[in-house]
Coordinates of N, CA, C and O in Angstrom, one line a residue:
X1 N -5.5 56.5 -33.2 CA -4.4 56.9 -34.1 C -4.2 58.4 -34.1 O -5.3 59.0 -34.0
X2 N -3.3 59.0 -34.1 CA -2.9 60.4 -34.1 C -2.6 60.6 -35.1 O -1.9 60.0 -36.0
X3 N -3.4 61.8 -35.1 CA -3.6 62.5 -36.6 C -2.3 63.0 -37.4 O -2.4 62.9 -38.6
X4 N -1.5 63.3 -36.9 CA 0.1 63.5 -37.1 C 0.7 62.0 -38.1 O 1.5 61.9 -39.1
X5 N 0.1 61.1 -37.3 CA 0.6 59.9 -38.0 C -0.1 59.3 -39.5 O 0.5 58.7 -40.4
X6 N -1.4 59.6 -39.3 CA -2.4 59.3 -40.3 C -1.8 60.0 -42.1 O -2.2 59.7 -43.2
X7 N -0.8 61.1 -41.7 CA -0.6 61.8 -42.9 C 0.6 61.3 -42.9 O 1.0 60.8 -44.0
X8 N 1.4 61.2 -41.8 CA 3.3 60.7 -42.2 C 3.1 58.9 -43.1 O 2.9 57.7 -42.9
X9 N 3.5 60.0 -44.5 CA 4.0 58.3 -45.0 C 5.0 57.2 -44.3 O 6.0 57.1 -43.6
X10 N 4.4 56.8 -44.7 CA 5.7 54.9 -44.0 C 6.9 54.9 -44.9 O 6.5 54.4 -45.9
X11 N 8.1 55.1 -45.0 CA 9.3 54.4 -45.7 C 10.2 53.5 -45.6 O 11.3 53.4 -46.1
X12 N 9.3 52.4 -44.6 CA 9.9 51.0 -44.7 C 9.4 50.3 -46.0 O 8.2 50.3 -46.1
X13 N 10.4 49.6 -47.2 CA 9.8 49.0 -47.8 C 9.3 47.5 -47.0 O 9.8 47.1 -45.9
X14 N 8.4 47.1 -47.5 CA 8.1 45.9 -47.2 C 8.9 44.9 -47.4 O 9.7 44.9 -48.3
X15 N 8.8 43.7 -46.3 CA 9.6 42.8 -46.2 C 9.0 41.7 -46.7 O 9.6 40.7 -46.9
X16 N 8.0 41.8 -47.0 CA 7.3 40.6 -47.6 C 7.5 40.6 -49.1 O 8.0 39.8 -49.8
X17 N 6.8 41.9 -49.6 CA 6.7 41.7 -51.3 C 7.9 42.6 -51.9 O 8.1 42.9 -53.1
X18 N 8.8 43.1 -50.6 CA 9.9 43.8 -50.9 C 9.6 44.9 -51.9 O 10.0 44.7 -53.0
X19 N 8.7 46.2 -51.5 CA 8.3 47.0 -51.8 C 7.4 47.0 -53.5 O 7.2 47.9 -54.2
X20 N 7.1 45.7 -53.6 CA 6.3 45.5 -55.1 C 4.6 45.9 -55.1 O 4.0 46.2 -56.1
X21 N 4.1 45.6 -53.6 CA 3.0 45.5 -53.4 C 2.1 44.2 -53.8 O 0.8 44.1 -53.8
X22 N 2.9 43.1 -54.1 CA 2.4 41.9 -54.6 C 3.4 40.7 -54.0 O 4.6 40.7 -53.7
X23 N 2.5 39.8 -54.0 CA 3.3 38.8 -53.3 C 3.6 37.5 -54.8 O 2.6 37.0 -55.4
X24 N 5.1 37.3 -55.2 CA 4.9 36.5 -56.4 C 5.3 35.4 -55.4 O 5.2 35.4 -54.2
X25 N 5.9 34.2 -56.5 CA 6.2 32.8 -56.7 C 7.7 33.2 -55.5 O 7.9 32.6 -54.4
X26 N 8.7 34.4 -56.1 CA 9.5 34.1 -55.7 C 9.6 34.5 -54.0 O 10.4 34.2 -53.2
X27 N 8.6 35.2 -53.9 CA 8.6 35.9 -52.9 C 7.9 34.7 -51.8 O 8.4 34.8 -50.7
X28 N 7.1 33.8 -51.9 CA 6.0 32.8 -51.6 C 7.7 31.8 -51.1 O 8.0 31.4 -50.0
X29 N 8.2 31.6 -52.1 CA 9.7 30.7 -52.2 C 10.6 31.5 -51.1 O 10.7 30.9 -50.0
X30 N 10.9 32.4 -51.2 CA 11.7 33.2 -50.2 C 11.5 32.6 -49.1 O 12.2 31.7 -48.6
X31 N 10.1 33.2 -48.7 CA 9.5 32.8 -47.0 C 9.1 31.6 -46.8 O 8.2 31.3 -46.0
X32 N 9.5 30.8 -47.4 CA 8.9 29.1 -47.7 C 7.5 29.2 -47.0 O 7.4 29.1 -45.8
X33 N 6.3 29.5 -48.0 CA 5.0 29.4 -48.1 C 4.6 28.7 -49.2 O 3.4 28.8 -49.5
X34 N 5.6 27.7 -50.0 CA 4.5 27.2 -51.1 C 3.2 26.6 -49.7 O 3.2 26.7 -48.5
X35 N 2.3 25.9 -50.6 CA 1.4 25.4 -50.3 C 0.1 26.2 -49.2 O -1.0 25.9 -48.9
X36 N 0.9 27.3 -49.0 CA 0.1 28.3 -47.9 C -0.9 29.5 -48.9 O -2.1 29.9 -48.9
X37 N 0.8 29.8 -49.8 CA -0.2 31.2 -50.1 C 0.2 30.9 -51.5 O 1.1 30.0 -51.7
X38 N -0.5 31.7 -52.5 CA -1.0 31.7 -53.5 C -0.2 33.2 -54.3 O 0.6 33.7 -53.5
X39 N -0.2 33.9 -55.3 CA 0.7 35.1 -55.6 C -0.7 36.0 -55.7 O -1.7 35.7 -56.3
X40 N -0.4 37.3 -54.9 CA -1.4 38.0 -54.6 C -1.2 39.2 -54.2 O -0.1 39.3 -53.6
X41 N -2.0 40.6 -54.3 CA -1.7 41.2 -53.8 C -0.9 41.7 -52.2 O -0.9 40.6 -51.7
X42 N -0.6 42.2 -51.7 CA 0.6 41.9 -50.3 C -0.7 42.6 -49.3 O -1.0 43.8 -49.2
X43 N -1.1 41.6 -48.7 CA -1.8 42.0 -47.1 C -1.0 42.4 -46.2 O -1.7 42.8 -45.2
X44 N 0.7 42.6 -46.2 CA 1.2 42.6 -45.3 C 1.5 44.7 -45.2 O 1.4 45.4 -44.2
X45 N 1.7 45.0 -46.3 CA 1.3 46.6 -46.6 C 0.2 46.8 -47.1 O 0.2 47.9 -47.5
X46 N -0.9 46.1 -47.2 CA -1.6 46.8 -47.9 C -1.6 46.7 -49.4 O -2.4 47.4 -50.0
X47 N -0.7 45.8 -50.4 CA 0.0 46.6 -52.0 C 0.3 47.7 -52.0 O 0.2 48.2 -53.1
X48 N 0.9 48.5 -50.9 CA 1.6 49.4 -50.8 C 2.8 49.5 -51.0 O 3.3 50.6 -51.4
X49 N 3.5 48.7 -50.7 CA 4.7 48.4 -51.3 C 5.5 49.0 -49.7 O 6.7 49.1 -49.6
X50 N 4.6 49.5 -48.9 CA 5.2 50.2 -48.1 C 4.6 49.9 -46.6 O 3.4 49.7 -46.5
X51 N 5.6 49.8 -45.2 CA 5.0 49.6 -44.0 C 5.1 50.3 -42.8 O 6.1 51.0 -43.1
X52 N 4.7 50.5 -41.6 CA 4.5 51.5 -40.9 C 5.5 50.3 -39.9 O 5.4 49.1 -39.9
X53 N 6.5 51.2 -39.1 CA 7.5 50.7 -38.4 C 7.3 49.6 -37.2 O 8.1 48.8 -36.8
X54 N 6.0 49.6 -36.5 CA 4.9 49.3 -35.7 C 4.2 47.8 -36.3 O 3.7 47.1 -35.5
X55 N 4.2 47.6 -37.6 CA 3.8 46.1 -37.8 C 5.1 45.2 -37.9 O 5.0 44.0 -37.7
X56 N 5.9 45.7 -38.1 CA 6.8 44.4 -38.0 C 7.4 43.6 -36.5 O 7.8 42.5 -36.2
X57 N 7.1 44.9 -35.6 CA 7.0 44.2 -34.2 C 5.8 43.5 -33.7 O 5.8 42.6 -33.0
X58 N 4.3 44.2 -34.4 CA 3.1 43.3 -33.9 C 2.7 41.7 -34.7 O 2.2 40.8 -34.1
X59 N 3.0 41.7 -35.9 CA 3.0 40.9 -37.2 C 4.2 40.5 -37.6 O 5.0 41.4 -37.8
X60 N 4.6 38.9 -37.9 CA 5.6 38.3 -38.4 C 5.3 38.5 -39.7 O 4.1 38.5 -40.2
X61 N 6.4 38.6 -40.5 CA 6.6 38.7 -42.3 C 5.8 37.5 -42.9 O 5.1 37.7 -43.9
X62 N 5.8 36.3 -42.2 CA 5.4 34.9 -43.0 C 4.1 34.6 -42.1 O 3.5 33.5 -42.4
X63 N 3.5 35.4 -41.1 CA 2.6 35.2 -41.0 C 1.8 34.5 -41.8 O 1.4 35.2 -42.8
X64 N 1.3 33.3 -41.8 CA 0.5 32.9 -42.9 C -0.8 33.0 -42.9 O -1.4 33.0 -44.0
X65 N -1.5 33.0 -41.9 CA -2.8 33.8 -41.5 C -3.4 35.0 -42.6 O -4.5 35.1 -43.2
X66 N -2.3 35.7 -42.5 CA -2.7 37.6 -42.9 C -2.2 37.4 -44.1 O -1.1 37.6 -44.6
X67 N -3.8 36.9 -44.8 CA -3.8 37.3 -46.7 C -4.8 38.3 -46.8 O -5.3 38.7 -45.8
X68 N -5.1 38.7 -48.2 CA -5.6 39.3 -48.9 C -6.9 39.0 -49.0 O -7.8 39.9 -49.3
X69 N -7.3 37.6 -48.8 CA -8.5 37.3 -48.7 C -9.6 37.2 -47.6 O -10.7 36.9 -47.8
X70 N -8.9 37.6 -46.3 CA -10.0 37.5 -45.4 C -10.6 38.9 -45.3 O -10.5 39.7 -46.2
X71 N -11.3 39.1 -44.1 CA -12.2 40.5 -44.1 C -11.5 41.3 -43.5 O -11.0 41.0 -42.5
X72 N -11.3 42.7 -44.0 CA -10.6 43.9 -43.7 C -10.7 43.8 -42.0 O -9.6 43.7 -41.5
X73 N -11.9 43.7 -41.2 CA -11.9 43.7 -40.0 C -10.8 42.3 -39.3 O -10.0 42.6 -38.4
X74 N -10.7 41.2 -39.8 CA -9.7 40.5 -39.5 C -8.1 40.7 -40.0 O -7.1 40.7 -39.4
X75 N -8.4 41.0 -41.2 CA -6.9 41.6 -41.4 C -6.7 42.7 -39.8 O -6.6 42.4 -38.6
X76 N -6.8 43.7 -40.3 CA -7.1 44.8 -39.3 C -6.3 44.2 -37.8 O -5.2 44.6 -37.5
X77 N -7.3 43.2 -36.9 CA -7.1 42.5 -36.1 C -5.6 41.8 -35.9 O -5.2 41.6 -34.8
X78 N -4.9 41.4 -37.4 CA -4.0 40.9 -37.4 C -3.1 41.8 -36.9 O -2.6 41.7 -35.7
X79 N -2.7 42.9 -38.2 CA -1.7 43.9 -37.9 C -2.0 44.6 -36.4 O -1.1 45.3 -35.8
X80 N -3.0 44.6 -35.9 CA -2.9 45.6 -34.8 C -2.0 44.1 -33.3 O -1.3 44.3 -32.4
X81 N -2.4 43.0 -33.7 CA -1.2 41.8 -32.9 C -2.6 41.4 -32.0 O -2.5 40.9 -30.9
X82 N -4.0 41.7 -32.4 CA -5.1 40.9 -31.6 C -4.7 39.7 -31.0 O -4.8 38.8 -31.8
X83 N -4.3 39.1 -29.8 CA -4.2 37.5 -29.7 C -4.7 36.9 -29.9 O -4.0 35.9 -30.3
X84 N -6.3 36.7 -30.0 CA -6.9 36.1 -30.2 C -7.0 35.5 -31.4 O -7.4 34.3 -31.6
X85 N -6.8 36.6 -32.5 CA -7.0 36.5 -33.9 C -5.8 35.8 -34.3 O -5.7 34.7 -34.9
X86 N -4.8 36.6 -33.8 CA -3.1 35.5 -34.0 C -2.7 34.2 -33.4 O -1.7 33.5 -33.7
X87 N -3.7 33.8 -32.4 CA -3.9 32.5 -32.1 C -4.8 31.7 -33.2 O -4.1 30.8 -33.7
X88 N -5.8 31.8 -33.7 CA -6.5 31.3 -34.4 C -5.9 31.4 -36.1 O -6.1 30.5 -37.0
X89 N -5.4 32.1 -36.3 CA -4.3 32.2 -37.0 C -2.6 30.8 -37.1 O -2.2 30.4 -38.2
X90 N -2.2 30.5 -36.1 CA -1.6 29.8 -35.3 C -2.4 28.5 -35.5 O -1.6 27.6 -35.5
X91 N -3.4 28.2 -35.5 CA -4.3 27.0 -35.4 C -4.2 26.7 -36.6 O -3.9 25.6 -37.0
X92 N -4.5 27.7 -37.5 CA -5.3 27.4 -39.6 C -3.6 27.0 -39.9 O -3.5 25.8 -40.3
X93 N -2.8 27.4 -39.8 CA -1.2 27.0 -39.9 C -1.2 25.7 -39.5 O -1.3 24.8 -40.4
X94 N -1.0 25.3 -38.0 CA -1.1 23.9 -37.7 C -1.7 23.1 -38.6 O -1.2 22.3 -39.3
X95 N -3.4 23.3 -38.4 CA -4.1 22.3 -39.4 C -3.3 22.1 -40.7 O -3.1 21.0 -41.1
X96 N -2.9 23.4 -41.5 CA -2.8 23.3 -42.5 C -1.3 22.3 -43.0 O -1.2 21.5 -43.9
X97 N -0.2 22.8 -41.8 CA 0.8 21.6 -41.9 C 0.8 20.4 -41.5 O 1.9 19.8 -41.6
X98 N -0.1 19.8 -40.9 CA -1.0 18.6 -40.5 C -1.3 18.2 -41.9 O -0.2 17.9 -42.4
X99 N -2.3 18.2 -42.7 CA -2.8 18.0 -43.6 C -1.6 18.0 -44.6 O -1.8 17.1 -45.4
X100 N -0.3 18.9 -44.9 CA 0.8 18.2 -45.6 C 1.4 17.1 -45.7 O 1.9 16.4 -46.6
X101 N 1.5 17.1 -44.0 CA 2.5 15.5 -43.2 C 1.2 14.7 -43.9 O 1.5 14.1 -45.0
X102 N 0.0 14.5 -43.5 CA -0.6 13.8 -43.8 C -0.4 13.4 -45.3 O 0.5 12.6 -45.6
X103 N -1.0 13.8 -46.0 CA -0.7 13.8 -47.6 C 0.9 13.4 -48.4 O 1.2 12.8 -49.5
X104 N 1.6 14.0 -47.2 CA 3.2 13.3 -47.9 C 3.3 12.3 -47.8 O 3.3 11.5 -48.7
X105 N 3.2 12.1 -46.3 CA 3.2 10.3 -45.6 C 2.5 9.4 -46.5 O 3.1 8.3 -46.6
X106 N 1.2 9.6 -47.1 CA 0.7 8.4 -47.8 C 0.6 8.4 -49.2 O -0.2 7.7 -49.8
X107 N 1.5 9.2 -49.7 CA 2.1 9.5 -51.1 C 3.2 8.6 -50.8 O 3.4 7.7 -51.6
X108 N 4.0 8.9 -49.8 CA 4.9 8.2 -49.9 C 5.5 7.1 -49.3 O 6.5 6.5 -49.5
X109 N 4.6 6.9 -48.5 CA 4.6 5.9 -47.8 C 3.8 4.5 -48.5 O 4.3 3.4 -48.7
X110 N 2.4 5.1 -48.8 CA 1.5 3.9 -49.4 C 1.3 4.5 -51.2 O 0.2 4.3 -51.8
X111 N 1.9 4.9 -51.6 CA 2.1 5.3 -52.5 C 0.5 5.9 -53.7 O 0.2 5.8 -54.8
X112 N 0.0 6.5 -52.5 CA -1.7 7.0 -53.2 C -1.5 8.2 -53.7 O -0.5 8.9 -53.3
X113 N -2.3 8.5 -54.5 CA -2.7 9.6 -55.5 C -3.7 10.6 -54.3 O -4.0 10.4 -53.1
X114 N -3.9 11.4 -55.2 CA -4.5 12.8 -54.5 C -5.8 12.9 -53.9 O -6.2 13.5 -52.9
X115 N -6.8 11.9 -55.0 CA -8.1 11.3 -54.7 C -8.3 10.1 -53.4 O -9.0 10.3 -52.4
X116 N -7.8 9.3 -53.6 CA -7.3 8.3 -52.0 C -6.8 9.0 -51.4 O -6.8 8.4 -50.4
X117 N -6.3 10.1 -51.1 CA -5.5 10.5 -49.4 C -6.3 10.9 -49.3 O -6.9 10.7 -48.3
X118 N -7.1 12.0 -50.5 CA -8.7 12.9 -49.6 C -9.6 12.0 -49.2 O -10.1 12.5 -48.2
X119 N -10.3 10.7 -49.6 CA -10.9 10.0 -49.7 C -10.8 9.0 -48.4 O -11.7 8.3 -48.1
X120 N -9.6 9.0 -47.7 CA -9.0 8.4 -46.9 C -9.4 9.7 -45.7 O -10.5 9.6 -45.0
X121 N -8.7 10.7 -45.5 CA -8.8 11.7 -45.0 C -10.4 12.1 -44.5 O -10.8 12.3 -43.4
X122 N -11.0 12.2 -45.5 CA -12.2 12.9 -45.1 C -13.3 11.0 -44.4 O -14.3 10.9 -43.6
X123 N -12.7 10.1 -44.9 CA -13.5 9.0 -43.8 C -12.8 9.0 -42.4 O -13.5 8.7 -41.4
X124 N -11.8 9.3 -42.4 CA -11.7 9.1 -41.2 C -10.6 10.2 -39.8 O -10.1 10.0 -38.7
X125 N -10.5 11.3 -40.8 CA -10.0 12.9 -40.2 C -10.5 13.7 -40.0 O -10.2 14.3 -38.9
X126 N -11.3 14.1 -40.8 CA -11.9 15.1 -41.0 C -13.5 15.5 -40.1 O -14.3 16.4 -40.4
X127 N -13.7 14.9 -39.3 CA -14.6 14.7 -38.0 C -13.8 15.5 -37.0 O -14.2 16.1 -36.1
X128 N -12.3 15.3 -37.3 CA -11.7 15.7 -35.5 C -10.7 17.2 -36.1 O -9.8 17.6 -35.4
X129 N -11.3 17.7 -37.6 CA -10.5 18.5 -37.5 C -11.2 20.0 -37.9 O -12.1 20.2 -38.6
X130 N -10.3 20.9 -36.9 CA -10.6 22.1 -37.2 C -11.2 22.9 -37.7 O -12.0 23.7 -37.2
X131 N -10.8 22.9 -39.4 CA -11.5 23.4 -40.3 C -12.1 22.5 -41.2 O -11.4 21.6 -41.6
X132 N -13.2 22.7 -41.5 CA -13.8 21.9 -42.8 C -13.2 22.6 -44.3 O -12.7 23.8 -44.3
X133 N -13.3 21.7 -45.3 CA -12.9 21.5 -46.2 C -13.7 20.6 -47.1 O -13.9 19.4 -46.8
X134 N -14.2 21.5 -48.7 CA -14.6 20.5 -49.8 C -13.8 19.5 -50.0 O -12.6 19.6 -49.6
X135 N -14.3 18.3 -50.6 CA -13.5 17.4 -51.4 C -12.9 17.7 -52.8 O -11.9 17.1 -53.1
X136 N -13.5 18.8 -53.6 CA -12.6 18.8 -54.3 C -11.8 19.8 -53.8 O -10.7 19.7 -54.5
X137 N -11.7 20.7 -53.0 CA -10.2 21.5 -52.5 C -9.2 20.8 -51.9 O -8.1 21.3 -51.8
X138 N -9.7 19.5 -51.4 CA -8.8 18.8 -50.6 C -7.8 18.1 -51.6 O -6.6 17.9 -51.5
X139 N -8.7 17.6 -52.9 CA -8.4 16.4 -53.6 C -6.9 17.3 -54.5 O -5.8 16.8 -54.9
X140 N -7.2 18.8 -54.7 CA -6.5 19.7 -55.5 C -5.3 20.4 -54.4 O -4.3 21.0 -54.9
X141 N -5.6 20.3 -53.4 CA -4.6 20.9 -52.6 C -3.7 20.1 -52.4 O -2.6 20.5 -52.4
X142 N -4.0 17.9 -51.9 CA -3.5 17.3 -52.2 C -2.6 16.8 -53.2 O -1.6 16.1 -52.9
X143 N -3.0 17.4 -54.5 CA -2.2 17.3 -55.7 C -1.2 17.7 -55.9 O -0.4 17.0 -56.5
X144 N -1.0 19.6 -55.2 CA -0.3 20.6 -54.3 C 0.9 20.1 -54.2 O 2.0 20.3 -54.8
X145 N 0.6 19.2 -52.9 CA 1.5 18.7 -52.3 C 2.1 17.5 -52.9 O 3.2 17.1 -52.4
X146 N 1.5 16.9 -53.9 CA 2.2 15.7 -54.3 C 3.2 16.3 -55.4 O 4.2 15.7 -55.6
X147 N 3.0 17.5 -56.2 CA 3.6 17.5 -57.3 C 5.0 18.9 -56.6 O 5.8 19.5 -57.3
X148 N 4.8 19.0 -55.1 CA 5.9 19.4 -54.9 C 6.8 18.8 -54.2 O 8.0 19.0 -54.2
X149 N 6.2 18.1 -53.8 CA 7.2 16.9 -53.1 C 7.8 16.2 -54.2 O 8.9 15.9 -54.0
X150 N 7.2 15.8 -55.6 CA 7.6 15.3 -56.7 C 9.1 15.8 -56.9 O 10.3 15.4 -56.9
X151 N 8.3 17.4 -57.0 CA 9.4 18.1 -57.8 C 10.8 18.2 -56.5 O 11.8 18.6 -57.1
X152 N 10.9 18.0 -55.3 CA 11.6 17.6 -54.6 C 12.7 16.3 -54.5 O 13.9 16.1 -54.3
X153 N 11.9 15.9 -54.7 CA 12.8 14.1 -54.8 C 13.6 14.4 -55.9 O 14.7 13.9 -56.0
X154 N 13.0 15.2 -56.9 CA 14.3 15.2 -58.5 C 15.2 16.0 -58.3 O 16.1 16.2 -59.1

């Protein structure tokens, strides 16, 4: 990094939390991330409210990978457009909208509750997938998705 740059502030507001430094409800709605992200401070500036002209070509806005909760060294990895890390990134997405289809489909297909799809899921999915996952995050994430698909159908 050049030292020149290290001092010039950024005056792009962010496109993510649109210069608030926080990611809310509406913002989560905007980028259609229910079910992904959670309302939180903005990994995508920093909670800066502010971004350097250089991440929005290495890093997508809805990236759903690059939260607040992983480790500064992976964040880091993100914004700088690591492939490797943005591939695996790329994978936790997949899994993660896998595991919606799944969960819609037998909500509404076989009409189960949140306890039976995980219960179902972890006998006979959850060996060939990706990431592991508690039962009760499954059973509550499940729920997630039942009560917004709910709120969909009305």
């Amino acid at each position: 990094m050049n030292l020149f740059n290290f001092f010039k502030k950024s005056n792009i507001k962010c496109p993510r939390c649109l210069g608030k430094g926080f990611v809310d409800w509406e913002d989560i709605h905007r980028l259609n991330r229910q079910l992904k992200w959670v309302p939180a401070p903005c990994a995508y500036c920093d909670a800066t409210g502010r971004v350097e002209k250089e991440i929005l070509s290495k890093v997508a806005v809805d990236c759903m990978y690059l939260t607040i909760d992983l480790p500064e060294t992976v964040i880091e990895k993100i914004r700088e457009g690591d492939p490797e890390t943005i591939e695996k990134g790329k994978k936790r997405e997949l899994f993660v909208d896998a595991l919606i289809q799944y969960a819609e489909h037998h909500y509404l297909t076989q009409n189960m509750d949140a306890e039976s799809i995980a219960n179902l899921y972890l006998s006979t999915e959850a060996e060939n997938a990706p990431f592991a996952v508690t039962r009760e995050e499954l059973i509550k994430y499940i729920q997630g998705v039942i009560e917004l698909k709910k709120s969909a159908l009305n």
